[in-house]
Coordinates of C-alpha atoms in Angstrom, one line a residue:
M1 CA 39.5 92.3 -73.1
R2 CA 40.1 92.5 -69.3
S3 CA 38.6 89.0 -68.8
I4 CA 40.9 87.5 -71.4
R5 CA 43.9 89.2 -69.8
F6 CA 42.9 87.9 -66.4
A7 CA 42.4 84.4 -67.7
S8 CA 45.8 84.5 -69.3
I9 CA 47.4 85.5 -66.0
V10 CA 45.6 82.7 -64.1
R11 CA 46.7 80.2 -66.8
R12 CA 50.3 81.4 -66.5
F13 CA 50.2 81.1 -62.7
K14 CA 48.7 77.5 -62.8
T15 CA 51.2 76.4 -65.4
Q16 CA 54.2 77.7 -63.5
H17 CA 53.1 76.1 -60.2
F18 CA 51.0 73.1 -61.0
G19 CA 51.2 72.4 -64.7
K20 CA 53.7 71.0 -67.1
K21 CA 55.9 74.0 -67.0
C22 CA 56.4 73.5 -63.3
I23 CA 59.4 71.3 -64.1
V24 CA 61.3 74.6 -64.3
N25 CA 60.6 75.3 -60.6
P26 CA 62.2 72.1 -59.3
S27 CA 65.3 73.0 -61.2
Y28 CA 65.2 76.5 -59.8
N29 CA 64.7 75.1 -56.2
A30 CA 67.5 72.5 -56.8
N31 CA 69.8 75.3 -57.8
K32 CA 68.9 77.2 -54.7
Q33 CA 69.6 74.1 -52.6
V34 CA 72.9 73.5 -54.3
A35 CA 73.8 77.1 -53.7
H36 CA 72.8 76.7 -50.1
V37 CA 74.9 73.5 -49.8
N38 CA 77.8 75.3 -51.4
V39 CA 77.5 78.2 -48.9
G40 CA 77.4 75.7 -46.1
T41 CA 80.4 73.8 -47.5
R42 CA 82.4 77.0 -47.8
R43 CA 81.5 78.0 -44.3
G44 CA 82.6 74.6 -43.1
I45 CA 85.9 74.9 -44.8
V46 CA 86.4 78.4 -43.3
I47 CA 85.7 77.1 -39.8
F48 CA 88.0 74.1 -40.4
S49 CA 90.8 76.4 -41.6
L50 CA 90.5 78.5 -38.4
L51 CA 90.5 75.4 -36.2
F52 CA 93.4 73.9 -38.1
A53 CA 95.4 77.1 -37.8
G54 CA 94.4 77.5 -34.2
E55 CA 96.1 74.3 -33.2
A56 CA 98.8 74.0 -35.9
V57 CA 100.5 77.2 -34.8
F58 CA 101.3 75.7 -31.4
T59 CA 102.4 72.3 -32.5
L60 CA 106.1 73.0 -32.9
P61 CA 106.6 74.9 -29.6
F62 CA 104.4 72.5 -27.5
H63 CA 103.3 69.2 -29.1
I64 CA 106.7 67.6 -29.3
A65 CA 107.7 68.4 -25.8
R66 CA 104.2 67.5 -24.5
Y67 CA 103.8 64.1 -26.1
F68 CA 107.4 63.0 -26.6
R69 CA 109.0 64.7 -23.6
P70 CA 111.5 61.9 -22.7
T71 CA 112.8 61.6 -26.3
F72 CA 112.9 65.4 -26.7
V73 CA 115.1 66.1 -23.7
E74 CA 117.4 63.2 -24.4
V75 CA 118.1 64.1 -28.0
L76 CA 118.5 67.8 -27.3
D77 CA 120.6 66.9 -24.3
I78 CA 118.8 69.2 -21.9
S79 CA 117.6 68.7 -18.3
Q80 CA 114.0 69.1 -17.2
T81 CA 114.9 72.5 -15.6
Q82 CA 116.5 73.7 -18.9
L83 CA 113.3 72.7 -20.8
G84 CA 111.4 74.7 -18.2
E85 CA 113.7 77.7 -18.9
L86 CA 112.9 77.4 -22.6
F87 CA 109.2 77.6 -21.9
A88 CA 109.8 80.5 -19.5
T89 CA 111.6 82.4 -22.3
Y90 CA 108.7 81.7 -24.6
G91 CA 106.2 82.8 -21.9
I92 CA 108.0 86.2 -21.2
V93 CA 107.9 87.2 -24.8
A94 CA 104.3 85.9 -25.1
M95 CA 103.2 88.0 -22.2
L96 CA 104.2 91.2 -24.0
S97 CA 102.7 89.8 -27.2
Y98 CA 99.3 89.3 -25.6
L99 CA 99.1 93.0 -24.7
L100 CA 100.2 94.2 -28.1
G101 CA 98.3 91.6 -30.1
G102 CA 94.9 92.9 -29.1
G103 CA 95.4 96.1 -31.0
L104 CA 96.6 94.3 -34.1
A105 CA 93.5 92.2 -34.1
D106 CA 91.3 95.3 -34.0
R107 CA 93.3 96.9 -36.8
F108 CA 94.5 94.4 -39.4
S109 CA 93.0 91.6 -41.5
A110 CA 92.8 88.3 -39.6
R111 CA 93.7 86.3 -42.7
K112 CA 97.0 88.1 -43.2
L113 CA 97.8 88.0 -39.5
L114 CA 97.2 84.3 -39.3
V115 CA 99.1 83.4 -42.4
F116 CA 102.1 85.5 -41.3
S117 CA 102.1 83.8 -37.9
L118 CA 101.9 80.3 -39.4
V119 CA 104.6 80.8 -42.0
A120 CA 107.0 82.4 -39.5
T121 CA 106.4 79.7 -36.9
A122 CA 106.9 76.9 -39.5
S123 CA 110.1 78.4 -40.8
A124 CA 111.7 78.1 -37.3
G125 CA 110.7 74.4 -37.3
F126 CA 113.4 73.7 -39.9
F127 CA 115.9 75.3 -37.6
L128 CA 114.7 73.0 -34.7
A129 CA 115.3 70.0 -36.9
T130 CA 119.0 70.7 -37.0
I131 CA 119.0 69.9 -33.2
P132 CA 120.5 73.2 -32.1
P133 CA 122.4 73.7 -28.8
L134 CA 120.7 75.2 -25.7
G135 CA 121.8 78.8 -26.3
E136 CA 120.2 78.8 -29.8
L137 CA 117.1 77.0 -28.4
R138 CA 116.5 80.0 -26.1
W139 CA 116.4 82.4 -29.0
L140 CA 114.2 80.0 -30.9
Y141 CA 111.6 79.8 -28.1
A142 CA 111.7 83.6 -27.7
F143 CA 111.0 83.9 -31.4
W144 CA 108.1 81.5 -31.1
G145 CA 106.7 83.5 -28.2
A146 CA 106.2 86.4 -30.6
S147 CA 105.3 84.5 -33.8
T148 CA 102.5 82.4 -32.2
I149 CA 100.9 85.1 -30.1
L150 CA 101.5 88.7 -31.4
P151 CA 99.8 88.4 -34.8
F152 CA 97.6 85.4 -33.9
W153 CA 95.9 85.0 -30.6
S154 CA 93.6 87.9 -30.2
A155 CA 92.6 87.7 -33.8
L156 CA 91.5 84.1 -33.4
L157 CA 89.5 84.7 -30.2
R158 CA 87.8 87.9 -31.5
T159 CA 86.6 85.9 -34.5
T160 CA 85.3 83.2 -32.2
R161 CA 83.4 85.6 -30.0
E162 CA 81.7 87.0 -33.1
W163 CA 80.6 83.5 -34.1
G164 CA 78.8 82.9 -30.8
G165 CA 76.7 86.0 -30.6
A166 CA 75.3 86.9 -27.2
D167 CA 73.6 83.5 -26.4
Q168 CA 76.0 80.9 -27.7
Q169 CA 79.4 81.9 -26.3
G170 CA 79.9 78.6 -24.6
K171 CA 79.1 76.7 -27.8
A172 CA 81.4 78.9 -29.9
F173 CA 84.4 78.6 -27.6
G174 CA 83.7 74.9 -26.9
I175 CA 83.7 74.2 -30.7
L176 CA 87.0 76.2 -31.0
E177 CA 88.7 74.2 -28.3
G178 CA 87.0 70.9 -29.3
G179 CA 87.9 71.3 -32.9
R180 CA 91.4 72.2 -32.0
G181 CA 91.4 69.1 -29.8
I182 CA 90.4 66.8 -32.6
I183 CA 93.1 68.2 -34.8
A184 CA 95.7 67.9 -31.9
A185 CA 94.7 64.3 -31.2
I186 CA 94.9 63.3 -34.9
L187 CA 98.3 65.0 -35.4
A188 CA 99.7 63.5 -32.1
S189 CA 98.5 60.0 -33.2
L190 CA 100.1 60.4 -36.6
A191 CA 103.3 61.7 -35.0
L192 CA 103.3 58.8 -32.6
W193 CA 103.0 56.3 -35.4
L194 CA 105.8 58.1 -37.3
M195 CA 108.1 58.0 -34.3
S196 CA 107.3 54.4 -33.5
T197 CA 108.5 53.4 -37.1
Q198 CA 111.9 55.0 -36.4
L199 CA 112.4 53.4 -33.0
P200 CA 112.7 49.7 -32.0
L201 CA 109.7 47.9 -30.6
A202 CA 108.6 49.0 -27.2
D203 CA 109.8 45.9 -25.4
S204 CA 113.3 46.4 -26.7
E205 CA 113.3 50.2 -26.8
S206 CA 115.9 50.6 -24.1
Q207 CA 118.4 49.4 -26.7
A208 CA 117.5 52.3 -29.1
T209 CA 120.6 54.3 -30.0
M210 CA 120.9 58.0 -29.8
L211 CA 121.1 58.1 -33.6
Q212 CA 117.8 56.3 -33.8
R213 CA 116.2 58.7 -31.3
T214 CA 117.6 61.7 -33.2
V215 CA 116.2 60.5 -36.5
A216 CA 112.8 59.8 -34.9
L217 CA 112.7 63.3 -33.3
R218 CA 113.8 65.0 -36.5
S219 CA 111.1 63.2 -38.5
T220 CA 108.5 64.3 -35.9
I221 CA 109.7 68.0 -36.1
L222 CA 109.5 68.0 -39.9
F223 CA 106.0 66.5 -39.7
Y224 CA 104.8 69.3 -37.5
T225 CA 106.6 71.9 -39.6
G226 CA 104.8 70.6 -42.8
T227 CA 101.5 70.6 -40.9
T228 CA 101.9 74.3 -39.9
L229 CA 102.7 75.3 -43.5
L230 CA 99.6 73.3 -44.7
A231 CA 97.5 75.3 -42.2
A232 CA 98.8 78.5 -43.7
I233 CA 97.8 77.4 -47.2
F234 CA 94.3 76.6 -46.0
V235 CA 93.9 80.0 -44.3
W236 CA 95.3 81.9 -47.3
F237 CA 93.0 80.2 -49.8
F238 CA 89.8 79.7 -47.8
L239 CA 89.6 82.4 -45.2
P240 CA 88.0 85.6 -46.6
E241 CA 89.4 89.0 -45.9
S242 CA 87.8 90.6 -42.8
Q243 CA 86.4 94.0 -43.1
R244 CA 87.4 95.5 -39.8
P245 CA 87.3 99.2 -39.1
V246 CA 90.7 100.8 -39.3
A247 CA 91.8 103.9 -37.5
T248 CA 92.4 106.7 -40.0
T249 CA 95.6 107.9 -38.5
R250 CA 98.3 106.5 -36.2
T251 CA 97.5 109.1 -33.6
T252 CA 93.8 108.2 -33.6
Y253 CA 94.6 104.5 -33.4
F254 CA 96.9 104.8 -30.4
S255 CA 94.6 107.2 -28.5
V256 CA 91.7 104.7 -28.9
R257 CA 94.0 101.8 -27.9
F258 CA 95.1 103.4 -24.7
S259 CA 91.6 104.6 -23.9
N260 CA 90.3 101.0 -24.3
L261 CA 93.2 99.7 -22.1
E262 CA 92.4 102.1 -19.3
Q263 CA 88.7 101.1 -19.4
V264 CA 89.6 97.4 -19.3
I265 CA 92.1 97.7 -16.5
R266 CA 89.5 99.3 -14.2
M267 CA 87.1 96.3 -14.6
R268 CA 87.2 94.0 -11.5
A269 CA 85.8 91.1 -13.6
V270 CA 88.8 91.2 -15.9
W271 CA 91.2 90.5 -13.0
L272 CA 89.0 87.7 -11.7
H273 CA 88.8 86.3 -15.2
G274 CA 92.6 86.4 -15.4
A275 CA 92.9 84.5 -12.1
V276 CA 90.5 81.8 -13.5
I277 CA 92.6 81.3 -16.6
M278 CA 95.8 81.4 -14.6
A279 CA 94.6 78.5 -12.4
A280 CA 93.1 76.6 -15.4
Y281 CA 96.2 77.1 -17.5
S282 CA 98.5 75.9 -14.7
A283 CA 96.5 72.7 -14.6
Y284 CA 96.7 72.3 -18.4
K285 CA 100.4 72.7 -18.2
G286 CA 100.5 69.7 -15.9
F287 CA 99.2 67.6 -18.8
G288 CA 102.6 68.0 -20.4
F289 CA 104.2 66.1 -17.5
F290 CA 102.1 62.9 -17.7
S291 CA 104.3 61.1 -20.2
Q292 CA 107.4 61.9 -18.1
F293 CA 105.6 60.8 -15.0
A294 CA 104.8 57.4 -16.6
Y295 CA 108.4 57.1 -17.9
H296 CA 110.1 58.0 -14.6
V297 CA 107.8 56.7 -11.9
W298 CA 106.0 53.9 -13.5
G299 CA 108.9 52.7 -15.7
W300 CA 107.0 52.8 -19.0
S301 CA 108.9 52.9 -22.3
E302 CA 109.1 56.1 -24.4
I303 CA 106.5 54.9 -26.8
H304 CA 104.1 53.6 -24.1
S305 CA 104.4 56.9 -22.1
A306 CA 103.7 58.8 -25.3
Q307 CA 100.7 56.7 -25.9
L308 CA 99.3 57.8 -22.5
S309 CA 99.4 61.5 -23.6
T310 CA 98.3 61.0 -27.2
T311 CA 95.4 58.7 -26.2
T312 CA 94.1 61.0 -23.4
A313 CA 94.3 63.9 -25.9
W314 CA 91.2 62.5 -27.6
I315 CA 89.3 63.5 -24.4
R316 CA 89.9 67.2 -25.3
P317 CA 87.3 67.6 -28.1
V318 CA 84.6 65.7 -26.2
A319 CA 85.1 67.6 -22.9
A320 CA 85.4 71.0 -24.5
I321 CA 82.3 70.7 -26.7
S322 CA 80.3 69.2 -23.9
A323 CA 81.4 71.9 -21.5
G324 CA 80.4 74.6 -24.1
L325 CA 76.9 73.1 -24.5
L326 CA 76.5 72.9 -20.7
A327 CA 77.8 76.5 -20.3
D328 CA 75.1 77.9 -22.6
R329 CA 72.5 76.2 -20.5
W330 CA 73.8 76.6 -16.9
R331 CA 76.3 79.5 -17.4
S332 CA 80.0 79.3 -18.0
S333 CA 81.0 80.2 -14.5
R334 CA 79.1 77.3 -12.9
V335 CA 80.5 74.7 -15.3
I336 CA 84.0 76.2 -14.6
M337 CA 83.6 75.7 -10.9
V338 CA 82.6 72.1 -11.3
A339 CA 85.6 71.5 -13.6
F340 CA 87.9 73.0 -11.1
L341 CA 86.7 70.6 -8.4
L342 CA 87.1 67.6 -10.7
T343 CA 90.6 68.7 -11.8
G344 CA 91.8 69.5 -8.3
A345 CA 90.6 66.2 -6.9
G346 CA 92.3 64.3 -9.8
F347 CA 95.7 66.0 -9.3
S348 CA 95.6 65.4 -5.6
V349 CA 95.0 61.6 -6.0
L350 CA 97.3 61.0 -9.0
P351 CA 100.8 60.8 -7.2
W352 CA 99.4 58.5 -4.5
I353 CA 98.6 55.6 -6.9
S354 CA 101.2 53.0 -6.3
P355 CA 103.1 52.0 -9.6
G356 CA 102.5 48.5 -10.9
D357 CA 101.1 46.7 -13.9
A358 CA 98.0 45.6 -12.1
K359 CA 97.2 49.2 -11.3
A360 CA 97.8 50.7 -14.7
W361 CA 94.1 51.1 -15.2
L362 CA 93.9 53.3 -12.2
L363 CA 96.6 55.6 -13.7
W364 CA 94.7 55.7 -17.0
M365 CA 91.4 56.4 -15.2
N366 CA 92.8 59.2 -12.9
I367 CA 94.6 61.0 -15.8
S368 CA 91.4 60.7 -17.9
I369 CA 89.4 62.4 -15.1
V370 CA 92.0 65.2 -14.9
C371 CA 91.9 65.6 -18.6
V372 CA 88.1 65.9 -18.6
G373 CA 88.4 68.8 -16.1
I374 CA 91.3 70.7 -17.7
F375 CA 89.9 70.4 -21.3
A376 CA 86.5 71.5 -20.1
L377 CA 88.1 74.6 -18.5
R378 CA 90.1 75.4 -21.7
G379 CA 86.9 75.0 -23.7
I380 CA 84.9 77.7 -22.0
Y381 CA 87.1 80.0 -19.9
F382 CA 87.0 82.7 -22.6
A383 CA 83.2 82.4 -22.7
L384 CA 83.2 84.4 -19.5
L385 CA 83.7 87.5 -21.6
E386 CA 80.0 87.6 -22.4
E387 CA 79.0 86.7 -18.8
E388 CA 81.1 89.6 -17.6
Q389 CA 79.4 91.9 -20.2
I390 CA 82.6 93.1 -21.8
P391 CA 81.7 95.5 -24.6
R392 CA 82.4 94.0 -28.0
S393 CA 84.2 97.2 -29.1
I394 CA 87.0 96.4 -26.6
T395 CA 87.1 92.6 -27.0
G396 CA 90.6 92.6 -28.4
T397 CA 92.0 94.7 -25.6
A398 CA 90.1 92.7 -22.9
I399 CA 91.5 89.5 -24.4
G400 CA 95.0 90.9 -24.3
V401 CA 94.8 91.9 -20.6
V402 CA 93.1 88.7 -19.5
S403 CA 95.6 86.6 -21.4
F404 CA 98.5 88.7 -20.0
V405 CA 97.4 87.8 -16.5
G406 CA 96.0 84.3 -17.2
F407 CA 99.0 82.9 -19.1
I408 CA 101.6 83.8 -16.6
P409 CA 101.9 80.0 -15.9
E410 CA 103.6 79.9 -19.3
I411 CA 106.6 81.3 -17.6
V412 CA 106.4 79.5 -14.3
I413 CA 104.9 76.1 -14.5
H414 CA 107.3 74.2 -16.8
Y415 CA 110.3 75.7 -14.9
L416 CA 108.8 74.8 -11.5
G417 CA 107.9 71.3 -12.6
G418 CA 111.4 70.8 -14.1
R419 CA 113.2 72.0 -11.0
L420 CA 111.2 69.7 -8.8
I421 CA 111.7 66.7 -11.0
D422 CA 115.4 67.3 -11.3
H423 CA 115.8 67.9 -7.6
W424 CA 114.3 64.5 -6.8
A425 CA 115.6 62.8 -10.0
G426 CA 113.6 59.7 -11.0
E427 CA 111.7 59.8 -7.7
L428 CA 108.0 60.2 -6.9
T429 CA 108.6 63.1 -4.5
G430 CA 109.0 65.8 -7.2
Y431 CA 105.8 64.8 -8.9
L432 CA 104.0 64.6 -5.6
V433 CA 104.9 68.2 -4.7
F434 CA 104.2 69.4 -8.3
F435 CA 100.8 67.8 -8.7
T436 CA 99.7 68.8 -5.2
L437 CA 100.5 72.5 -6.1
L438 CA 98.4 72.2 -9.2
G439 CA 95.6 70.8 -7.2
C440 CA 95.8 73.8 -4.8
G441 CA 95.8 76.1 -7.8
C442 CA 92.4 74.7 -8.8
L443 CA 91.0 75.9 -5.5
I444 CA 92.2 79.4 -6.3
G445 CA 90.5 79.2 -9.6
L446 CA 87.3 78.1 -8.0
A447 CA 87.5 81.0 -5.6
A448 CA 88.0 83.5 -8.5
A449 CA 85.1 82.0 -10.5
Y450 CA 82.5 82.3 -7.7
P451 CA 82.3 86.1 -7.6
I452 CA 81.8 86.2 -11.4
S453 CA 79.0 83.7 -11.1
A454 CA 77.4 85.5 -8.2
A455 CA 77.5 88.9 -10.0
D456 CA 75.9 87.4 -13.2
H457 CA 73.2 85.8 -11.1
K458 CA 72.3 89.1 -9.5
Q459 CA 72.2 90.9 -12.8
S460 CA 70.0 88.1 -14.3
T461 CA 67.5 88.3 -11.4

């Protein structure tokens, strides 16, 4: 009886794995593979939604002025200095939002925070499309300083740090910046095409009327507004609810929040990290002046100068992802120091290239080199959190403090650059002084990154 039962078990095993009935197993395995593919697809959509949102939220405050600066200031009838004042207003509100946003990221659902930020920011885009006067623009940029940072920034970066784990921080932040860069380049290229359809051909663009420029700018604003709303839809439908621990009472929440803040402020590495980001972000803000530089100094048309910025924007994903991969192999601080050297050298040489059609390739090459440096820096400067051994429990607070210090150029750089350009209107001198200052800032960033690298080297040995 036992032998018959044993033989039956053996037959069943052979039939399932080697016999005719084994056709059931391929179906089962195929289902598992399909499920695995579906999980991978869903994960990819989630990551895309985060990357899309991470760039879309900043398109209205920054993309239009960055890529289409000459048209932007002419249609809004503002000077370079006044544009700088608008960004300074944005920066002041953003500074406060960085500090407060860290606590929100540790307490509330990332999905709800991101959607709220995107919808609020997009709603203000419709107001910008009315071409408001300067006084109302100041209130608009103050609103954006809160809507794009307070509910958004720390939540995005905390999620990114959790992606990377302990060993792939460079890769995680590189993918974040690189993915955002791809989206930015695609959107900028589409916006450039849209604007070019509203303006005369480049060789006759000086004949464009103010009405044509206004229609072109308004179309671009509405394009970016729709893009921001689309990002909110992606986040709402595809980003799952996060399960973050929430303080049980308001008193407990604020006591923990201030305890974390006190702990972070006492860390020397946090202040060095803030100085690194301050120098890198100053250099990045210089990118927004390249189209105006080509327009004023080199005499390029509005469309051609916009092409300079939109084309070099494609360097961003390549530089950021490459820097992230190198950072995981050679440490983030080392790659950051090399990027500072590259960026500083590029800014120092840029204003000394004599304008002329025969030397246009030199301008393209030099700006491309600068872009490699600044986008590499942006790709990995938050990866220093792991190298500095910041506890994960205070990530949101640390990001808030580092961002508060590091993004001070948000207030200063656009205003400084605008003042210098207006003081030497249409001349090279203003750009010479401005780009030289940015180059010197890179040396400060290099000096701040070195102690972080040295400390991490001692700990690893």
